[in-house]
Amino acid sequence: MPASIYQRPKNAMQSGRARTDDWVLDFVPAEAKKPDPLMGWAGSGDTQQQVQLSFPDCDAAKAYADKYGIDVHVVPTPARRLKLQAYADNFR
């Protein structure tokens, strides 16, 4: 049961950075989703896809994975690049 550990990204719909310091452990899907014959919704019998664990730092997530024998892949956090510009730059 492989999993991936990554830092939660910033919400694109809001300007705040709440909950971006948390690290998340997500399990990789064990089976593909298939459409339900009656409703047409996508679903599968894999209940691990519904589990998402939050940790305060990457080391705590790795320790949890080691304790329970979970194979993990750590996704590094990309560096934040700030584009600093002023309103006056529009008129140069």
MMTF fields as JSON, N, C-alpha, C and O atoms, coordinates in Angstrom:
{
  "mmtfVersion": "1.0.0",
  "mmtfProducer": "UNKNOWN",
  "numBonds": 367,
  "numAtoms": 368,
  "numGroups": 92,
  "numChains": 1,
  "numModels": 1,
  "chainsPerModel": [1],
  "groupsPerChain": [92],
  "chainIdList": ["A"],
  "bondAtomList": [4, 2, 8, 6, 12, 10, 16, 14, 20, 18, 24, 22, 28, 26, 32, 30, 36, 34, 40, 38, 44, 42, 48, 46, 52, 50, 56, 54, 60, 58, 64, 62, 68, 66, 72, 70, 76, 74, 80, 78, 84, 82, 88, 86, 92, 90, 96, 94, 100, 98, 104, 102, 108, 106, 112, 110, 116, 114, 120, 118, 124, 122, 128, 126, 132, 130, 136, 134, 140, 138, 144, 142, 148, 146, 152, 150, 156, 154, 160, 158, 164, 162, 168, 166, 172, 170, 176, 174, 180, 178, 184, 182, 188, 186, 192, 190, 196, 194, 200, 198, 204, 202, 208, 206, 212, 210, 216, 214, 220, 218, 224, 222, 228, 226, 232, 230, 236, 234, 240, 238, 244, 242, 248, 246, 252, 250, 256, 254, 260, 258, 264, 262, 268, 266, 272, 270, 276, 274, 280, 278, 284, 282, 288, 286, 292, 290, 296, 294, 300, 298, 304, 302, 308, 306, 312, 310, 316, 314, 320, 318, 324, 322, 328, 326, 332, 330, 336, 334, 340, 338, 344, 342, 348, 346, 352, 350, 356, 354, 360, 358, 364, 362],
  "bondOrderList": [1, 1, 1, 1, 1, 1, 1, 1, 1, 1, 1, 1, 1, 1, 1, 1, 1, 1, 1, 1, 1, 1, 1, 1, 1, 1, 1, 1, 1, 1, 1, 1, 1, 1, 1, 1, 1, 1, 1, 1, 1, 1, 1, 1, 1, 1, 1, 1, 1, 1, 1, 1, 1, 1, 1, 1, 1, 1, 1, 1, 1, 1, 1, 1, 1, 1, 1, 1, 1, 1, 1, 1, 1, 1, 1, 1, 1, 1, 1, 1, 1, 1, 1, 1, 1, 1, 1, 1, 1, 1, 1],
  "groupList": [{"groupName": "MET", "atomNameList": ["N", "CA", "C", "O"], "elementList": ["N", "C", "C", "O"], "formalChargeList": [0, 0, 0, 0], "bondAtomList": [1, 0, 2, 1, 3, 2], "bondOrderList": [1, 1, 2], "singleLetterCode": "M", "chemCompType": "L-PEPTIDE LINKING"}, {"groupName": "PRO", "atomNameList": ["N", "CA", "C", "O"], "elementList": ["N", "C", "C", "O"], "formalChargeList": [0, 0, 0, 0], "bondAtomList": [1, 0, 2, 1, 3, 2], "bondOrderList": [1, 1, 2], "singleLetterCode": "P", "chemCompType": "L-PEPTIDE LINKING"}, {"groupName": "ALA", "atomNameList": ["N", "CA", "C", "O"], "elementList": ["N", "C", "C", "O"], "formalChargeList": [0, 0, 0, 0], "bondAtomList": [1, 0, 2, 1, 3, 2], "bondOrderList": [1, 1, 2], "singleLetterCode": "A", "chemCompType": "L-PEPTIDE LINKING"}, {"groupName": "SER", "atomNameList": ["N", "CA", "C", "O"], "elementList": ["N", "C", "C", "O"], "formalChargeList": [0, 0, 0, 0], "bondAtomList": [1, 0, 2, 1, 3, 2], "bondOrderList": [1, 1, 2], "singleLetterCode": "S", "chemCompType": "L-PEPTIDE LINKING"}, {"groupName": "ILE", "atomNameList": ["N", "CA", "C", "O"], "elementList": ["N", "C", "C", "O"], "formalChargeList": [0, 0, 0, 0], "bondAtomList": [1, 0, 2, 1, 3, 2], "bondOrderList": [1, 1, 2], "singleLetterCode": "I", "chemCompType": "L-PEPTIDE LINKING"}, {"groupName": "TYR", "atomNameList": ["N", "CA", "C", "O"], "elementList": ["N", "C", "C", "O"], "formalChargeList": [0, 0, 0, 0], "bondAtomList": [1, 0, 2, 1, 3, 2], "bondOrderList": [1, 1, 2], "singleLetterCode": "Y", "chemCompType": "L-PEPTIDE LINKING"}, {"groupName": "GLN", "atomNameList": ["N", "CA", "C", "O"], "elementList": ["N", "C", "C", "O"], "formalChargeList": [0, 0, 0, 0], "bondAtomList": [1, 0, 2, 1, 3, 2], "bondOrderList": [1, 1, 2], "singleLetterCode": "Q", "chemCompType": "L-PEPTIDE LINKING"}, {"groupName": "ARG", "atomNameList": ["N", "CA", "C", "O"], "elementList": ["N", "C", "C", "O"], "formalChargeList": [0, 0, 0, 0], "bondAtomList": [1, 0, 2, 1, 3, 2], "bondOrderList": [1, 1, 2], "singleLetterCode": "R", "chemCompType": "L-PEPTIDE LINKING"}, {"groupName": "LYS", "atomNameList": ["N", "CA", "C", "O"], "elementList": ["N", "C", "C", "O"], "formalChargeList": [0, 0, 0, 0], "bondAtomList": [1, 0, 2, 1, 3, 2], "bondOrderList": [1, 1, 2], "singleLetterCode": "K", "chemCompType": "L-PEPTIDE LINKING"}, {"groupName": "ASN", "atomNameList": ["N", "CA", "C", "O"], "elementList": ["N", "C", "C", "O"], "formalChargeList": [0, 0, 0, 0], "bondAtomList": [1, 0, 2, 1, 3, 2], "bondOrderList": [1, 1, 2], "singleLetterCode": "N", "chemCompType": "L-PEPTIDE LINKING"}, {"groupName": "GLY", "atomNameList": ["N", "CA", "C", "O"], "elementList": ["N", "C", "C", "O"], "formalChargeList": [0, 0, 0, 0], "bondAtomList": [1, 0, 2, 1, 3, 2], "bondOrderList": [1, 1, 2], "singleLetterCode": "G", "chemCompType": "PEPTIDE LINKING"}, {"groupName": "THR", "atomNameList": ["N", "CA", "C", "O"], "elementList": ["N", "C", "C", "O"], "formalChargeList": [0, 0, 0, 0], "bondAtomList": [1, 0, 2, 1, 3, 2], "bondOrderList": [1, 1, 2], "singleLetterCode": "T", "chemCompType": "L-PEPTIDE LINKING"}, {"groupName": "ASP", "atomNameList": ["N", "CA", "C", "O"], "elementList": ["N", "C", "C", "O"], "formalChargeList": [0, 0, 0, 0], "bondAtomList": [1, 0, 2, 1, 3, 2], "bondOrderList": [1, 1, 2], "singleLetterCode": "D", "chemCompType": "L-PEPTIDE LINKING"}, {"groupName": "TRP", "atomNameList": ["N", "CA", "C", "O"], "elementList": ["N", "C", "C", "O"], "formalChargeList": [0, 0, 0, 0], "bondAtomList": [1, 0, 2, 1, 3, 2], "bondOrderList": [1, 1, 2], "singleLetterCode": "W", "chemCompType": "L-PEPTIDE LINKING"}, {"groupName": "VAL", "atomNameList": ["N", "CA", "C", "O"], "elementList": ["N", "C", "C", "O"], "formalChargeList": [0, 0, 0, 0], "bondAtomList": [1, 0, 2, 1, 3, 2], "bondOrderList": [1, 1, 2], "singleLetterCode": "V", "chemCompType": "L-PEPTIDE LINKING"}, {"groupName": "LEU", "atomNameList": ["N", "CA", "C", "O"], "elementList": ["N", "C", "C", "O"], "formalChargeList": [0, 0, 0, 0], "bondAtomList": [1, 0, 2, 1, 3, 2], "bondOrderList": [1, 1, 2], "singleLetterCode": "L", "chemCompType": "L-PEPTIDE LINKING"}, {"groupName": "PHE", "atomNameList": ["N", "CA", "C", "O"], "elementList": ["N", "C", "C", "O"], "formalChargeList": [0, 0, 0, 0], "bondAtomList": [1, 0, 2, 1, 3, 2], "bondOrderList": [1, 1, 2], "singleLetterCode": "F", "chemCompType": "L-PEPTIDE LINKING"}, {"groupName": "GLU", "atomNameList": ["N", "CA", "C", "O"], "elementList": ["N", "C", "C", "O"], "formalChargeList": [0, 0, 0, 0], "bondAtomList": [1, 0, 2, 1, 3, 2], "bondOrderList": [1, 1, 2], "singleLetterCode": "E", "chemCompType": "L-PEPTIDE LINKING"}, {"groupName": "CYS", "atomNameList": ["N", "CA", "C", "O"], "elementList": ["N", "C", "C", "O"], "formalChargeList": [0, 0, 0, 0], "bondAtomList": [1, 0, 2, 1, 3, 2], "bondOrderList": [1, 1, 2], "singleLetterCode": "C", "chemCompType": "L-PEPTIDE LINKING"}, {"groupName": "HIS", "atomNameList": ["N", "CA", "C", "O"], "elementList": ["N", "C", "C", "O"], "formalChargeList": [0, 0, 0, 0], "bondAtomList": [1, 0, 2, 1, 3, 2], "bondOrderList": [1, 1, 2], "singleLetterCode": "H", "chemCompType": "L-PEPTIDE LINKING"}],
  "groupTypeList": [0, 1, 2, 3, 4, 5, 6, 7, 1, 8, 9, 2, 0, 6, 3, 10, 7, 2, 7, 11, 12, 12, 13, 14, 15, 12, 16, 14, 1, 2, 17, 2, 8, 8, 1, 12, 1, 15, 0, 10, 13, 2, 10, 3, 10, 12, 11, 6, 6, 6, 14, 6, 15, 3, 16, 1, 12, 18, 12, 2, 2, 8, 2, 5, 2, 12, 8, 5, 10, 4, 12, 14, 19, 14, 14, 1, 11, 1, 2, 7, 7, 15, 8, 15, 6, 2, 5, 2, 12, 9, 16, 7],
  "groupIdList": [1, 2, 3, 4, 5, 6, 7, 8, 9, 10, 11, 12, 13, 14, 15, 16, 17, 18, 19, 20, 21, 22, 23, 24, 25, 26, 27, 28, 29, 30, 31, 32, 33, 34, 35, 36, 37, 38, 39, 40, 41, 42, 43, 44, 45, 46, 47, 48, 49, 50, 51, 52, 53, 54, 55, 56, 57, 58, 59, 60, 61, 62, 63, 64, 65, 66, 67, 68, 69, 70, 71, 72, 73, 74, 75, 76, 77, 78, 79, 80, 81, 82, 83, 84, 85, 86, 87, 88, 89, 90, 91, 92],
  "secStructList": [7, 7, 3, 3, 3, 3, 3, 7, 7, 7, 7, 6, 6, 1, 1, 7, 7, 6, 6, 7, 1, 7, 3, 3, 3, 3, 3, 7, 7, 1, 1, 7, 7, 3, 3, 7, 6, 6, 6, 7, 7, 3, 3, 7, 1, 7, 4, 4, 4, 4, 7, 3, 3, 3, 3, 1, 1, 2, 2, 2, 2, 2, 2, 2, 2, 2, 2, 2, 6, 7, 7, 3, 3, 3, 7, 7, 7, 7, 7, 7, 7, 7, 7, 7, 7, 7, 4, 4, 4, 4, 4, 7],
  "xCoordList": [0.844, 0.0, 0.897, 1.215, 1.3, 2.156, 1.381, 0.161, 2.123, 1.515, 2.483, 3.656, 1.977, 2.827, 2.661, 1.572, 3.753, 3.763, 4.1, 5.094, 3.28, 3.517, 3.001, 2.197, 3.477, 2.991, 1.779, 1.778, 0.752, -0.512, -0.297, 0.279, -0.748, -0.557, -1.547, -2.547, -1.248, -2.125, -3.391, -3.35, -4.503, -5.773, -5.77, -5.505, -6.054, -6.008, -7.191, -7.141, -8.246, -9.451, -9.429, -10.287, -8.458, -8.393, -6.96, -6.026, -6.79, -5.451, -4.727, -3.512, -5.417, -4.803, -3.925, -4.009, -3.086, -2.185, -2.485, -1.571, -3.738, -4.117, -3.889, -4.127, -3.43, -3.209, -2.154, -2.115, -1.3, -0.259, 0.994, 1.908, 1.061, 2.217, 2.076, 3.05, 0.88, 0.638, 1.231, 1.309, 1.642, 2.09, 1.014, 0.427, 0.751, -0.353, 0.184, 1.076, -0.371, -0.064, -1.298, -2.347, -1.179, -2.257, -1.868, -0.729, -2.81, -2.558, -2.792, -3.697, -1.962, -2.088, -3.259, -3.391, -4.113, -5.258, -4.809, -3.903, -5.455, -5.12, -5.833, -5.353, -6.966, -7.695, -8.279, -8.493, -8.528, -9.067, -10.543, -11.247, -10.99, -12.406, -13.2, -12.725, -14.413, -15.289, -16.637, -17.055, -17.311, -18.625, -19.68, -19.712, -20.525, -21.636, -22.67, -23.015, -23.175, -24.106, -25.425, -26.033, -25.878, -27.163, -27.062, -27.805, -26.147, -26.063, -24.977, -25.06, -23.954, -22.884, -21.772, -20.834, -21.859, -20.809, -19.582, -19.696, -18.41, -17.17, -16.952, -17.144, -16.553, -16.3, -15.481, -15.28, -15.006, -14.245, -14.43, -15.009, -13.938, -14.032, -12.853, -12.772, -11.937, -10.739, -11.074, -11.299, -11.108, -11.443, -10.234, -10.396, -9.028, -7.839, -7.768, -7.093, -8.447, -8.45, -9.123, -8.849, -9.996, -10.735, -9.935, -10.331, -8.81, -8.016, -6.968, -6.194, -6.954, -5.951, -5.514, -6.299, -4.262, -3.755, -2.91, -2.107, -3.081, -2.317, -1.3, -1.568, -0.127, 0.949, 1.564, 1.523, 2.133, 2.716, 4.003, 4.324, 4.755, 5.978, 6.233, 5.568, 7.192, 7.488, 8.045, 7.753, 8.845, 9.438, 8.379, 8.515, 7.335, 6.249, 5.506, 5.11, 5.316, 4.647, 5.51, 4.995, 6.817, 7.72, 7.752, 7.779, 7.749, 7.758, 6.494, 6.555, 5.357, 4.092, 4.152, 3.737, 4.676, 4.77, 5.719, 5.438, 6.834, 7.779, 7.169, 7.387, 6.418, 5.815, 4.823, 4.752, 4.059, 3.034, 3.439, 2.61, 4.693, 5.195, 4.614, 4.37, 4.391, 3.831, 4.974, 5.829, 4.993, 5.986, 5.583, 4.463, 6.488, 6.143, 7.081, 8.238, 6.54, 7.294, 7.075, 5.944, 8.163, 8.059, 8.186, 9.176, 7.167, 7.168, 7.724, 7.109, 8.876, 9.446, 8.579, 7.923, 8.595, 7.832, 8.591, 9.765, 7.955, 8.654, 8.896, 8.127, 9.959, 10.285, 9.26, 8.815, 8.898, 7.95, 8.684, 9.719, 8.145, 8.719, 7.718, 6.582, 8.133, 7.27, 7.54, 8.691, 6.493, 6.623, 6.215, 5.034, 7.219, 6.962, 6.831, 7.733, 5.723, 5.537, 4.613, 3.781, 4.774, 3.98, 3.011, 3.199, 2.004, 1.021, 1.674, 1.257, 2.702, 3.386, 4.128, 4.415, 4.439, 5.119, 4.258, 4.797, 2.949, 2.06, 2.24, 1.861, 2.807, 2.909, 4.35, 4.642, 5.227, 6.609, 6.754, 7.849],
  "yCoordList": [-1.164, 0.0, 1.237, 1.769, 1.691, 2.879, 4.159, 4.218, 5.182, 6.471, 7.58, 7.329, 8.792, 9.944, 10.971, 11.15, 11.636, 12.686, 13.986, 14.071, 14.993, 16.29, 17.385, 17.14, 18.596, 19.746, 20.312, 20.488, 20.592, 21.052, 22.375, 23.307, 22.475, 23.716, 24.803, 24.532, 26.014, 27.148, 27.024, 26.607, 27.384, 27.349, 28.419, 29.588, 28.039, 28.976, 29.936, 30.979, 29.601, 30.426, 31.534, 32.416, 31.507, 32.516, 32.98, 32.286, 34.152, 34.705, 34.247, 34.423, 33.673, 33.257, 32.03, 31.3, 31.814, 30.663, 29.737, 29.111, 29.646, 28.794, 27.321, 26.89, 26.568, 25.123, 24.746, 23.59, 25.672, 25.327, 24.807, 24.332, 24.883, 24.355, 22.864, 22.213, 22.313, 20.901, 20.022, 20.417, 18.831, 17.813, 16.741, 16.395, 16.213, 15.288, 13.951, 13.902, 12.869, 11.525, 11.013, 10.82, 10.793, 10.282, 8.912, 8.701, 7.991, 6.662, 6.659, 7.324, 5.9, 5.757, 4.809, 3.8, 5.104, 4.226, 2.809, 2.624, 1.818, 0.427, -0.103, -1.037, 0.487, 0.052, 1.269, 2.318, 1.108, 2.212, 2.425, 1.499, 3.642, 3.938, 3.486, 3.552, 3.028, 2.592, 3.275, 3.599, 3.495, 4.155, 3.206, 2.016, 3.757, 3.0, 2.767, 3.709, 1.542, 1.289, 2.05, 2.382, 2.331, 2.981, 4.502, 5.117, 5.108, 6.564, 7.143, 8.303, 6.34, 6.833, 7.528, 8.039, 7.559, 8.189, 7.296, 6.072, 7.91, 7.135, 6.694, 7.474, 5.449, 4.922, 3.657, 3.091, 3.212, 1.972, 1.377, 2.008, 0.17, -0.5, -0.198, -0.734, 0.648, 0.975, 2.06, 3.213, 1.696, 2.681, 3.505, 4.518, 3.081, 3.846, 5.199, 6.108, 5.347, 6.622, 7.72, 8.902, 7.341, 8.306, 8.806, 9.779, 8.155, 8.492, 9.526, 9.341, 10.626, 11.673, 12.113, 12.695, 11.834, 12.121, 13.381, 13.57, 14.254, 15.502, 15.382, 14.779, 15.967, 15.957, 17.354, 18.096, 17.724, 19.069, 19.256, 20.374, 18.155, 18.272, 16.963, 15.954, 17.005, 15.864, 14.694, 13.537, 14.986, 13.919, 13.121, 11.906, 13.779, 13.076, 12.157, 11.054, 12.597, 11.769, 10.558, 9.451, 10.766, 9.647, 8.659, 7.449, 9.16, 8.288, 7.441, 6.258, 8.031, 7.283, 6.183, 5.05, 6.534, 5.549, 4.417, 3.256, 4.737, 3.699, 2.8, 1.588, 3.39, 2.633, 1.595, 0.483, 1.959, 1.062, 0.362, -0.295, 0.495, -0.232, 0.233, -0.584, 1.522, 2.087, 2.578, 3.337, 2.151, 2.647, 4.059, 4.278, 5.022, 6.408, 7.011, 6.614, 7.979, 8.811, 10.251, 10.735, 10.933, 12.311, 13.246, 13.211, 14.084, 15.072, 16.366, 16.942, 16.844, 18.071, 19.29, 19.36, 20.231, 21.461, 22.398, 22.681, 22.884, 23.822, 25.159, 25.567, 25.811, 27.102, 28.153, 28.189, 29.006, 30.078, 31.219, 31.677, 31.673, 32.82, 33.956, 33.831, 35.036, 36.198, 37.139, 37.451, 37.582, 38.55, 39.903, 40.242, 40.656, 41.948, 42.999, 43.176, 43.68, 44.757, 45.798, 45.493, 46.991, 48.094, 48.57, 48.292, 49.268, 49.8, 50.769, 50.861, 51.496, 52.458, 51.79, 52.432, 50.48, 49.772, 49.636, 49.397, 49.779, 49.714, 50.906, 50.838, 51.978, 53.206, 53.5, 54.625, 52.555, 52.787, 52.572, 52.723],
  "zCoordList": [0.0, 0.0, 0.0, 1.063, -1.169, -1.262, -0.987, -1.14, -0.579, -0.265, -0.676, -0.95, -0.712, -0.999, 0.11, 0.656, 0.431, 1.449, 0.751, 0.029, 0.963, 0.344, 1.257, 2.156, 1.013, 1.774, 1.063, -0.155, 1.838, 1.272, 0.518, 1.081, -0.741, -1.5, -1.078, -0.413, -1.474, -1.198, -2.026, -3.183, -1.433, -2.151, -3.24, -2.957, -4.457, -5.573, -5.571, -6.223, -4.852, -4.869, -3.828, -3.854, -2.905, -1.855, -1.705, -2.108, -1.127, -1.015, 0.245, 0.339, 1.2, 2.46, 2.316, 1.328, 3.309, 3.302, 4.483, 5.019, 4.89, 6.015, 5.669, 4.541, 6.648, 6.534, 5.499, 5.078, 5.074, 4.103, 4.789, 4.113, 6.119, 6.838, 7.113, 7.492, 6.929, 7.197, 6.101, 4.937, 6.496, 5.558, 5.5, 6.525, 4.314, 4.087, 3.589, 2.742, 4.129, 3.652, 2.929, 3.544, 1.626, 0.78, 0.245, -0.173, 0.261, -0.279, -1.787, -2.29, -2.495, -3.946, -4.217, -3.525, -5.204, -5.477, -5.847, -6.659, -5.238, -5.498, -6.741, -7.383, -7.077, -8.272, -8.974, -8.366, -10.248, -11.043, -10.724, -10.321, -10.91, -10.703, -11.925, -13.059, -11.663, -12.753, -12.611, -11.5, -13.71, -13.611, -13.03, -13.345, -12.187, -11.622, -12.719, -13.433, -12.878, -13.98, -13.863, -14.881, -12.64, -12.472, -12.585, -13.35, -11.828, -11.784, -12.684, -13.088, -13.001, -13.847, -13.086, -13.698, -11.754, -10.959, -10.922, -10.975, -10.831, -10.753, -9.313, -8.379, -9.14, -7.808, -7.881, -8.956, -6.719, -6.642, -5.251, -4.367, -5.071, -3.783, -2.882, -1.777, -3.327, -2.563, -1.544, -1.913, -0.27, 0.769, 1.218, 1.898, 0.846, 1.242, 0.535, 1.019, -0.595, -1.303, -0.486, -0.693, 0.433, 1.227, 2.421, 3.063, 2.73, 3.909, 3.539, 2.6, 4.3, 4.115, 5.508, 6.256, 5.854, 7.188, 7.165, 6.252, 8.167, 8.275, 9.4, 10.439, 9.174, 10.149, 10.227, 9.246, 11.376, 11.503, 10.711, 10.307, 10.48, 9.689, 8.937, 9.17, 8.049, 7.182, 7.984, 7.68, 9.006, 9.805, 10.554, 10.703, 11.025, 11.719, 10.752, 11.128, 9.527, 8.518, 8.159, 8.003, 8.029, 7.739, 8.896, 8.675, 10.129, 11.301, 11.356, 11.69, 11.033, 11.0, 9.937, 10.179, 8.757, 7.672, 8.039, 7.741, 8.678, 9.091, 10.17, 10.171, 11.073, 12.167, 11.647, 12.17, 10.619, 10.098, 8.796, 8.166, 8.394, 7.226, 5.9, 5.012, 5.755, 4.526, 3.649, 4.106, 2.394, 1.435, 1.039, 0.578, 1.214, 0.921, -0.107, -0.246, -0.816, -1.75, -1.297, -1.27, -0.941, -0.467, -1.662, -2.391, -1.851, -2.928, -2.349, -1.451, -2.837, -2.275, -2.59, -3.629, -1.672, -1.845, -2.781, -2.538, -3.837, -4.719, -4.009, -3.138, -4.397, -3.786, -4.206, -5.353, -3.25, -3.556, -4.226, -3.742, -5.336, -6.035, -5.948, -6.406, -5.374, -5.263, -6.419, -6.721, -7.054, -8.13, -7.55, -7.48, -7.142, -6.53, -7.622, -8.441, -7.625, -8.573, -7.956, -7.101, -8.396, -7.888, -8.968, -10.153, -8.556, -9.49, -10.469, -11.623, -10.011, -10.867, -12.033, -13.044, -11.881, -12.96, -14.211, -15.292, -14.101, -15.269, -16.214, -17.383, -15.714, -16.508, -16.929, -17.334, -16.85, -17.288, -18.756, -19.297]
}
